[in-house]
Coordinates of C-alpha atoms and ligand atoms in Angstrom, one line a residue:
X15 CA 0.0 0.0 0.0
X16 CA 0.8 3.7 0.0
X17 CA -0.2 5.3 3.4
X18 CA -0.1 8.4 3.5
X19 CA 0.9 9.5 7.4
X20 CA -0.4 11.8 10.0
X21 CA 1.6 11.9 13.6
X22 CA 0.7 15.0 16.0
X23 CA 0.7 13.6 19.4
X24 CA 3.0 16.4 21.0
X25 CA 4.8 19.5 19.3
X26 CA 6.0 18.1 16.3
X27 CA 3.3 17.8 12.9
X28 CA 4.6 15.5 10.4
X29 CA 3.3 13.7 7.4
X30 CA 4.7 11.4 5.1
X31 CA 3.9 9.2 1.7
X32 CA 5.7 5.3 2.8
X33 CA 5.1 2.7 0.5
X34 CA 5.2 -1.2 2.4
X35 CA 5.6 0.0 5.3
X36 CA 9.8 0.2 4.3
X37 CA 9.6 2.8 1.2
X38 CA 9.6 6.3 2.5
X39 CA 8.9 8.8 -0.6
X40 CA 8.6 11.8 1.3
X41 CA 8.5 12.5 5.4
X42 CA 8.2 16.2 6.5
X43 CA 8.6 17.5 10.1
X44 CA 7.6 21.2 11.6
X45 CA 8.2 21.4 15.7
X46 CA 7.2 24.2 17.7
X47 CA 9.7 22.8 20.1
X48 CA 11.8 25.7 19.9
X49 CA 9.2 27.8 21.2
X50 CA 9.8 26.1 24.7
X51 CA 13.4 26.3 25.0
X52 CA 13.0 28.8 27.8
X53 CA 9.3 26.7 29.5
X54 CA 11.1 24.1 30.5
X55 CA 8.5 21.8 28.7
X56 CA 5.9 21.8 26.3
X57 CA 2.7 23.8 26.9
X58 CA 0.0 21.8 25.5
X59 CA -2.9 24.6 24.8
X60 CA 0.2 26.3 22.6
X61 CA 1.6 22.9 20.9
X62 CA -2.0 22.2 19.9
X63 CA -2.5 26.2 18.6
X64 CA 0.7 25.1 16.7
X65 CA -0.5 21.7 14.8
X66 CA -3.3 23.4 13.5
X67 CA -1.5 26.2 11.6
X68 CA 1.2 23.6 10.5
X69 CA -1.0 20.1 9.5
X70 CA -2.7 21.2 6.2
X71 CA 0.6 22.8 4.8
X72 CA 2.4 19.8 6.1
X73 CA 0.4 17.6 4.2
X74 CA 0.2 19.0 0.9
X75 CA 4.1 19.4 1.1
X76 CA 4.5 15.5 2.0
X77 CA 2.2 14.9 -1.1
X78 CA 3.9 17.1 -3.5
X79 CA 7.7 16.0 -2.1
X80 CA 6.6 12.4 -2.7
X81 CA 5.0 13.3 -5.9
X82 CA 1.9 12.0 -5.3
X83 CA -1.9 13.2 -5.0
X84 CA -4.5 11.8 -2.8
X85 CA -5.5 9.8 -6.1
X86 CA -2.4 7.4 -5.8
X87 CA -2.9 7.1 -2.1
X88 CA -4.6 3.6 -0.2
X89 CA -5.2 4.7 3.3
X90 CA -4.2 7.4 5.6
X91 CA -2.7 6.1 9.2
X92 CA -3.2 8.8 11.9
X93 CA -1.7 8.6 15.5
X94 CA -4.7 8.4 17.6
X95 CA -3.2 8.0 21.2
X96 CA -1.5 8.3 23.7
X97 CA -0.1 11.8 23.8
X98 CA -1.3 15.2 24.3
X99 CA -5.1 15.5 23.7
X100 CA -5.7 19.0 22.0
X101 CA -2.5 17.8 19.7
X102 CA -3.6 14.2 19.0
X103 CA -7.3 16.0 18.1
X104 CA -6.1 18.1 15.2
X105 CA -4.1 15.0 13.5
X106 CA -7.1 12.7 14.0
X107 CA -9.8 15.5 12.7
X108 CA -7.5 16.6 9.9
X109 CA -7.3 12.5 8.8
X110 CA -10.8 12.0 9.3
X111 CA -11.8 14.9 6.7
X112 CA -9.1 13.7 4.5
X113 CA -10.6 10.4 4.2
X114 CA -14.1 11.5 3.9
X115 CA -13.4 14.0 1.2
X116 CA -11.2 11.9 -1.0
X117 CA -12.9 8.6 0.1
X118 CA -10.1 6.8 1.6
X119 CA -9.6 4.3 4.7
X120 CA -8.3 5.5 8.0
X121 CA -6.0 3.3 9.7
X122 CA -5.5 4.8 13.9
X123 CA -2.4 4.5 14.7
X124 CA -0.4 4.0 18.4
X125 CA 2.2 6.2 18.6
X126 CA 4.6 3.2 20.3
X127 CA 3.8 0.8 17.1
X128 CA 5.1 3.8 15.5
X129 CA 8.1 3.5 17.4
X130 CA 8.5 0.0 17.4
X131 CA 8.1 -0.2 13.5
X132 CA 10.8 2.9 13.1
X133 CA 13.8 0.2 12.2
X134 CA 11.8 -0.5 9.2
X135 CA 12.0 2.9 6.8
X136 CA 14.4 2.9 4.2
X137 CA 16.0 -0.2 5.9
X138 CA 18.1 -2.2 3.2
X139 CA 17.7 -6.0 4.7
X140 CA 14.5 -6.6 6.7
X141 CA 14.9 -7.2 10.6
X142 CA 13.9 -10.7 11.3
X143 CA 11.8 -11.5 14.1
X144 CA 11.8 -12.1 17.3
X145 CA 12.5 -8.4 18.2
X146 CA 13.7 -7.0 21.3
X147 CA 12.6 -3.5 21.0
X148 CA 14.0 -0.9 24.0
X149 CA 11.4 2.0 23.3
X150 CA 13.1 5.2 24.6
X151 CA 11.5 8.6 24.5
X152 CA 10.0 11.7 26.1
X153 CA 7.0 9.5 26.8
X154 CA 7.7 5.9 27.6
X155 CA 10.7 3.6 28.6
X156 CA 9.6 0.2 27.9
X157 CA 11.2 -3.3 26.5
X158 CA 9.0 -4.9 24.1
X159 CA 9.7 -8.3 23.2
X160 CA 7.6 -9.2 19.5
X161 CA 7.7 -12.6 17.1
X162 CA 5.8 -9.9 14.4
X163 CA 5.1 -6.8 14.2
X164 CA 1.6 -6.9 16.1
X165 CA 2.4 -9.8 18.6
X166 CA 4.3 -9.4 21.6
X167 CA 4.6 -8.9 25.4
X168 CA 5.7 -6.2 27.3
X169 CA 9.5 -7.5 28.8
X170 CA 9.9 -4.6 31.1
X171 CA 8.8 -0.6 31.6
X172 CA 9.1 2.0 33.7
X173 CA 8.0 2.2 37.1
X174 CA 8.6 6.7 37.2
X175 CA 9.3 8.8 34.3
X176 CA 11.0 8.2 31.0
X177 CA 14.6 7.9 30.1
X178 CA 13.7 11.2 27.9
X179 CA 12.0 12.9 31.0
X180 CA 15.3 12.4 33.0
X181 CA 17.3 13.8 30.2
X182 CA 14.7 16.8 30.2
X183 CA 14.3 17.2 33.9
X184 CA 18.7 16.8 34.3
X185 CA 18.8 19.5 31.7
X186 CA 16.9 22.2 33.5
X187 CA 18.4 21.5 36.8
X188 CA 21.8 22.2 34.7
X189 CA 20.4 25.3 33.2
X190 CA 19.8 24.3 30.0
X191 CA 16.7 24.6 27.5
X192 CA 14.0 22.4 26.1
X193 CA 14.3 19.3 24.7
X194 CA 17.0 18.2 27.4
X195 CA 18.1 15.8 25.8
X196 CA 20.3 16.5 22.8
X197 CA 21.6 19.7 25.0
X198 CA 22.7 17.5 28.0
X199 CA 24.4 15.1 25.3
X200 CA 26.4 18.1 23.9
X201 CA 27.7 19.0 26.8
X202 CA 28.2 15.5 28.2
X203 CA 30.8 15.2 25.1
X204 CA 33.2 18.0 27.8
X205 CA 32.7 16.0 30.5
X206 CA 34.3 12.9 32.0
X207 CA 31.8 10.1 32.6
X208 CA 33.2 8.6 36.0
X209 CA 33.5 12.3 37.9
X210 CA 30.5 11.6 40.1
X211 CA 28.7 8.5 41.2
X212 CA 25.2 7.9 40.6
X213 CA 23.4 4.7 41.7
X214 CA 22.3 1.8 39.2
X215 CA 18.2 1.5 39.8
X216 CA 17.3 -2.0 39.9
X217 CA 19.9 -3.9 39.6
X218 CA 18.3 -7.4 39.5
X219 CA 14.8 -7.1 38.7
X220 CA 13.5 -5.9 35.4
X221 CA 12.0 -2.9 34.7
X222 CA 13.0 0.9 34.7
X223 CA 13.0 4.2 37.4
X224 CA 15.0 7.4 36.8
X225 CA 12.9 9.3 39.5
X226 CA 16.3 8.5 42.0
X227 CA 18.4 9.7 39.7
X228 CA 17.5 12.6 38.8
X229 CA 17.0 13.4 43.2
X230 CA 20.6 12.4 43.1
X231 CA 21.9 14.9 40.3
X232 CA 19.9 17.5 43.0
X233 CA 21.4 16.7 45.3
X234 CA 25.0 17.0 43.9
X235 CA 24.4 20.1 42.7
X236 CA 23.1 21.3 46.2
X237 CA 26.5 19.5 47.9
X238 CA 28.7 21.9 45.3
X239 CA 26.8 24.7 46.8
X240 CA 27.5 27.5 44.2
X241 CA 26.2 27.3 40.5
X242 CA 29.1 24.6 39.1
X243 CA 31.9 26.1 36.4
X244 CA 31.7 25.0 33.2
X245 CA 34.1 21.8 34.1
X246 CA 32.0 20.7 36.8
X247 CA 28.4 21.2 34.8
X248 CA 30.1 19.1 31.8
X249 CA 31.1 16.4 33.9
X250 CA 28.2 16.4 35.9
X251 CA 26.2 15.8 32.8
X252 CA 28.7 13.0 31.7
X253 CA 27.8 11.0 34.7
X254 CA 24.5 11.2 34.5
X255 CA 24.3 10.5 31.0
X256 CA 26.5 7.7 32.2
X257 CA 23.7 6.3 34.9
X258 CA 20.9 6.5 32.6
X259 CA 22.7 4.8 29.7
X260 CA 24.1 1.9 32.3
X261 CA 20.5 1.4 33.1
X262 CA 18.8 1.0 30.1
X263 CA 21.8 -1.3 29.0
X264 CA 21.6 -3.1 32.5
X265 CA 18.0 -3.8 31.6
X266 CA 18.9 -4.9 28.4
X267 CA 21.1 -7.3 29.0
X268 CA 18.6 -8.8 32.0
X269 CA 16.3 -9.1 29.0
X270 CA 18.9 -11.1 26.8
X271 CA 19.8 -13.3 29.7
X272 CA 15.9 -14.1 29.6
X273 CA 14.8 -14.2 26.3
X274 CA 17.5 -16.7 24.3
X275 CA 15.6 -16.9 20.8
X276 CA 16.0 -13.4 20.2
X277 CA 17.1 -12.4 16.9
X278 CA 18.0 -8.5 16.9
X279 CA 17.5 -5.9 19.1
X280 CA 16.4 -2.5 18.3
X281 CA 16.6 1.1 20.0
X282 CA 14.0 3.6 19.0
X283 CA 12.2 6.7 20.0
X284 CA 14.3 10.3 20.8
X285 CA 16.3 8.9 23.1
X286 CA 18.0 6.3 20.9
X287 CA 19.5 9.4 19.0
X288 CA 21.9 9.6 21.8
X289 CA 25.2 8.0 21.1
X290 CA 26.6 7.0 24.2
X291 CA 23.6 4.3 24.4
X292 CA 24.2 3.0 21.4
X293 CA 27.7 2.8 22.0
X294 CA 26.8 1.0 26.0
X295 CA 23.8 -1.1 24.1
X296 CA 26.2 -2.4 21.4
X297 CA 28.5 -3.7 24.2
X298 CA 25.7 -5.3 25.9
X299 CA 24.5 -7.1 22.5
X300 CA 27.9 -8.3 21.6
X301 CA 27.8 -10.2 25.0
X302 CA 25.0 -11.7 24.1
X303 CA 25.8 -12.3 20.2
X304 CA 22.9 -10.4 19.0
X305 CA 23.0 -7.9 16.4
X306 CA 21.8 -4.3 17.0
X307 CA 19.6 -1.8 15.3
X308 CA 18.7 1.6 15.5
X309 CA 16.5 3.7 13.3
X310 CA 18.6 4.0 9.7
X311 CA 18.6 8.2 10.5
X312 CA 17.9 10.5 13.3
X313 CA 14.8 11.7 11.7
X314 CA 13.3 8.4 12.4
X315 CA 14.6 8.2 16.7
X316 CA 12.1 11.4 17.3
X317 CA 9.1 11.8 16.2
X318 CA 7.6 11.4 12.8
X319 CA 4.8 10.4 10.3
X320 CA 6.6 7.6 8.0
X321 CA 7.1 5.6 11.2
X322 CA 2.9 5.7 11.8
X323 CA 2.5 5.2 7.7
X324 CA 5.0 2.1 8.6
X325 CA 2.8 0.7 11.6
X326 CA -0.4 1.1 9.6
X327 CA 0.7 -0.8 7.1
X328 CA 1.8 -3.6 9.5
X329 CA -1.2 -3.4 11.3
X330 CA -3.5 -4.3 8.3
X331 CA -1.0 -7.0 7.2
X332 CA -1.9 -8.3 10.4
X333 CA -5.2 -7.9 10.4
X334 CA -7.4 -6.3 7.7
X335 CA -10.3 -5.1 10.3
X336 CA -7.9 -2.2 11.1
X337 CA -8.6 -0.7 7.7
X338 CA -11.2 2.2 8.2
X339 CA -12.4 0.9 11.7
X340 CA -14.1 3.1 14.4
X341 CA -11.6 4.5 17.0
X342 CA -11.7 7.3 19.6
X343 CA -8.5 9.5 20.3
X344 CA -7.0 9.0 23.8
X345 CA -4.4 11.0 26.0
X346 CA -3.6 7.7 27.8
X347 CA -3.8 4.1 25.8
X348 CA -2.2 1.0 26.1
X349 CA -0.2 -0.8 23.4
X350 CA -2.5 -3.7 24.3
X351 CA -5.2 -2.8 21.9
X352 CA -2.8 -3.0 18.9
X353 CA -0.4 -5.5 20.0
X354 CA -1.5 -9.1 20.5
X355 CA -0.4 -9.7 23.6
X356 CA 1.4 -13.9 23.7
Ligands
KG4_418 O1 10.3 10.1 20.6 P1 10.3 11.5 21.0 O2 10.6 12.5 19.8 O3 9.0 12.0 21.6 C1 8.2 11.2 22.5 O4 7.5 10.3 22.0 O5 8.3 11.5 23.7 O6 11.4 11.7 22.2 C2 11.7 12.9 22.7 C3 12.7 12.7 23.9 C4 12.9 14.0 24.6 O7 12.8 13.7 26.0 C5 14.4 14.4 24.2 O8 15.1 15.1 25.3 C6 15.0 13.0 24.0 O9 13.9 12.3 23.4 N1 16.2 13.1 23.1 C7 17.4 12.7 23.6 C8 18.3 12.9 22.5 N2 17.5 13.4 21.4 C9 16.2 13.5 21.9 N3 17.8 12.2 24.7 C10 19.1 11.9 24.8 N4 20.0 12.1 23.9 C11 19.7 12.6 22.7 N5 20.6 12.8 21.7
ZN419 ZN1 7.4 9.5 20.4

């Protein structure tokens, strides 16, 4: 099929033309993210305010840099949850009118299915199933284990916030802007890893929690008393990037020690953009003599619309009753109702 794909469940608006769910002919992104480099995080009234001047314009120049028209689309795929409401509503009204106007199916899409089925744009040899998926964004930390693209279970996920929140929230309490993450990365890069100590959050049983973390980068900056120099800010941010990349890999690797018929791992979502888990994640995956993917460019790590064109397509493989069924869009949704759970 060519799916044509809608994804505003936060403060980017995105569409893109992906044919087979691999094929991506055109994938354009606008984020109002800029516009909260000073908030601290995104305001949701204003991010919403923001889809709905960018979604039509975004469309028509997905269409035209894929060189299509809505006559050589199949479906649309639209992310329908979980994310922020007002934003999720203008994606899921524009795709609605779409379809009814140029008589097309509407496929709803998770936004984590979009994630998960990120490895698969533009990829040159398919993955091959099973999957270990570690899902890493602003959103959700979570370890999905799949033997397709619609059938899994949920190998561990977070019991706090997000890896992505605890790059975020270690970013403002180091002074830097919104998104955290790619900021606190940068300046990691001056910084020497081991300088300070942070402890490893569940060391034996599975799952994720950077809530302690981020309390202890607190309370290092209160023990240093004044605002840090430049030295002691980089190298604070070096080990804490450090903690939060050992855990994610910790967790990986209880995974592996679990789950033997695994085939390939993946890392996907914003936070797999960051190079030092890659780097700790490819050790862990050599151990374990499984090989390692991430998304085949940075556009696809954060968010976008060819990775919910991807899932949609997927999702219909799997099951044809997803093509132009009824759905409601939800802040708050479980990967359940998309993913057969084994
Ligand atoms: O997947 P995404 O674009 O949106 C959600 O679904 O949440 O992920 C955004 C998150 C933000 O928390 C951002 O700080 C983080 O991904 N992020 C990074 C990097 N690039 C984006 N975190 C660490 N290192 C990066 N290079
Ligand atoms: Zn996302």
């Amino acid at each position: 099929m060519r799916i044509l794909g809608i994804e505003t469940s936060c403060d980017e608006t995105s569409a893109a033309v992906v044919e087979n769910g691999i094929l991506v002919r055109s994938c354009v992104i606008a984020s109002s993210q800029r516009d909260f480099g000073d908030t601290g995080g995104v305001i949701p009234e204003y991010a919403a305010r923001k889809q709905l001047e960018c979604v039509l314009p975004v469309v028509d120049t997905a269409l035209k840099q894929a060189g299509v028209t809505n006559a050589d689309l199949d479906a649309i795929a639209v992310t329908h949850a979980p994310g922020l409401l007002g934003s999720l509503l203008v994606g899921t009204s524009t795709a609605r009118t779409l379809c009814a106007l140029w008589n097309l199916p509407l496929i709803p899409v998770h936004h984590t299915l979009g994630h998960l089925s990120s490895t698969w744009l533009d990829c040159s040899n398919e993955p091959v199933f099973p999957v270990l998926t570690l899902s890493v964004s602003g959103g959700h930390t979570d370890l999905w284990y799949r033997t397709a693209h619609c059938t899994g279970a949920l190998a561990a996920t977070t019991v706090d916030d997000a890896a992505g929140e605890a790059f975020d929230k270690g970013a403002v309490l180091l002074g830097l802007g919104y998104p955290g993450g790619p900021q606190l990365s940068a300046l990691a890069k001056k910084g020497k890893r081991d300088a300070f100590t942070f402890p490893l959050p569940m060391a034996t049983q599975a799952g994720f929690s950077f809530s302690g973390l981020k309390t202890s980068l607190k309370y290092a900056l209160r023990d240093i008393g004044s605002p840090p120099d430049a030295q002691t800010a980089a190298d604070l941010a070096a080990s804490y990037q450090e903690a939060i990349c050992s855990h994610l890999s910790h967790q990986l690797g209880l995974a592996l020690e679990k789950l033997h018929s695994c085939a390939e791992v993946h890392i996907v979502g914003g936070v797999s953009a960051n190079t030092r888990l890659r780097e700790q994640a490819q050790e862990i995956c050599g151990q374990y003599g499984v090989s390692m993917r991430t998304p085949t460019t940075l556009r696809y790590c954060t968010d976008n619309a060819a990775m919910i064109a991807a899932a949609g397509e997927f999702l219909v493989e799997s099951d044809r009753r997803w093509l132009g069924c009824a759905f409601q869009t939800q802040a708050t949704q479980s990967l359940a109702s998309q993913l057969k759970m084994e």
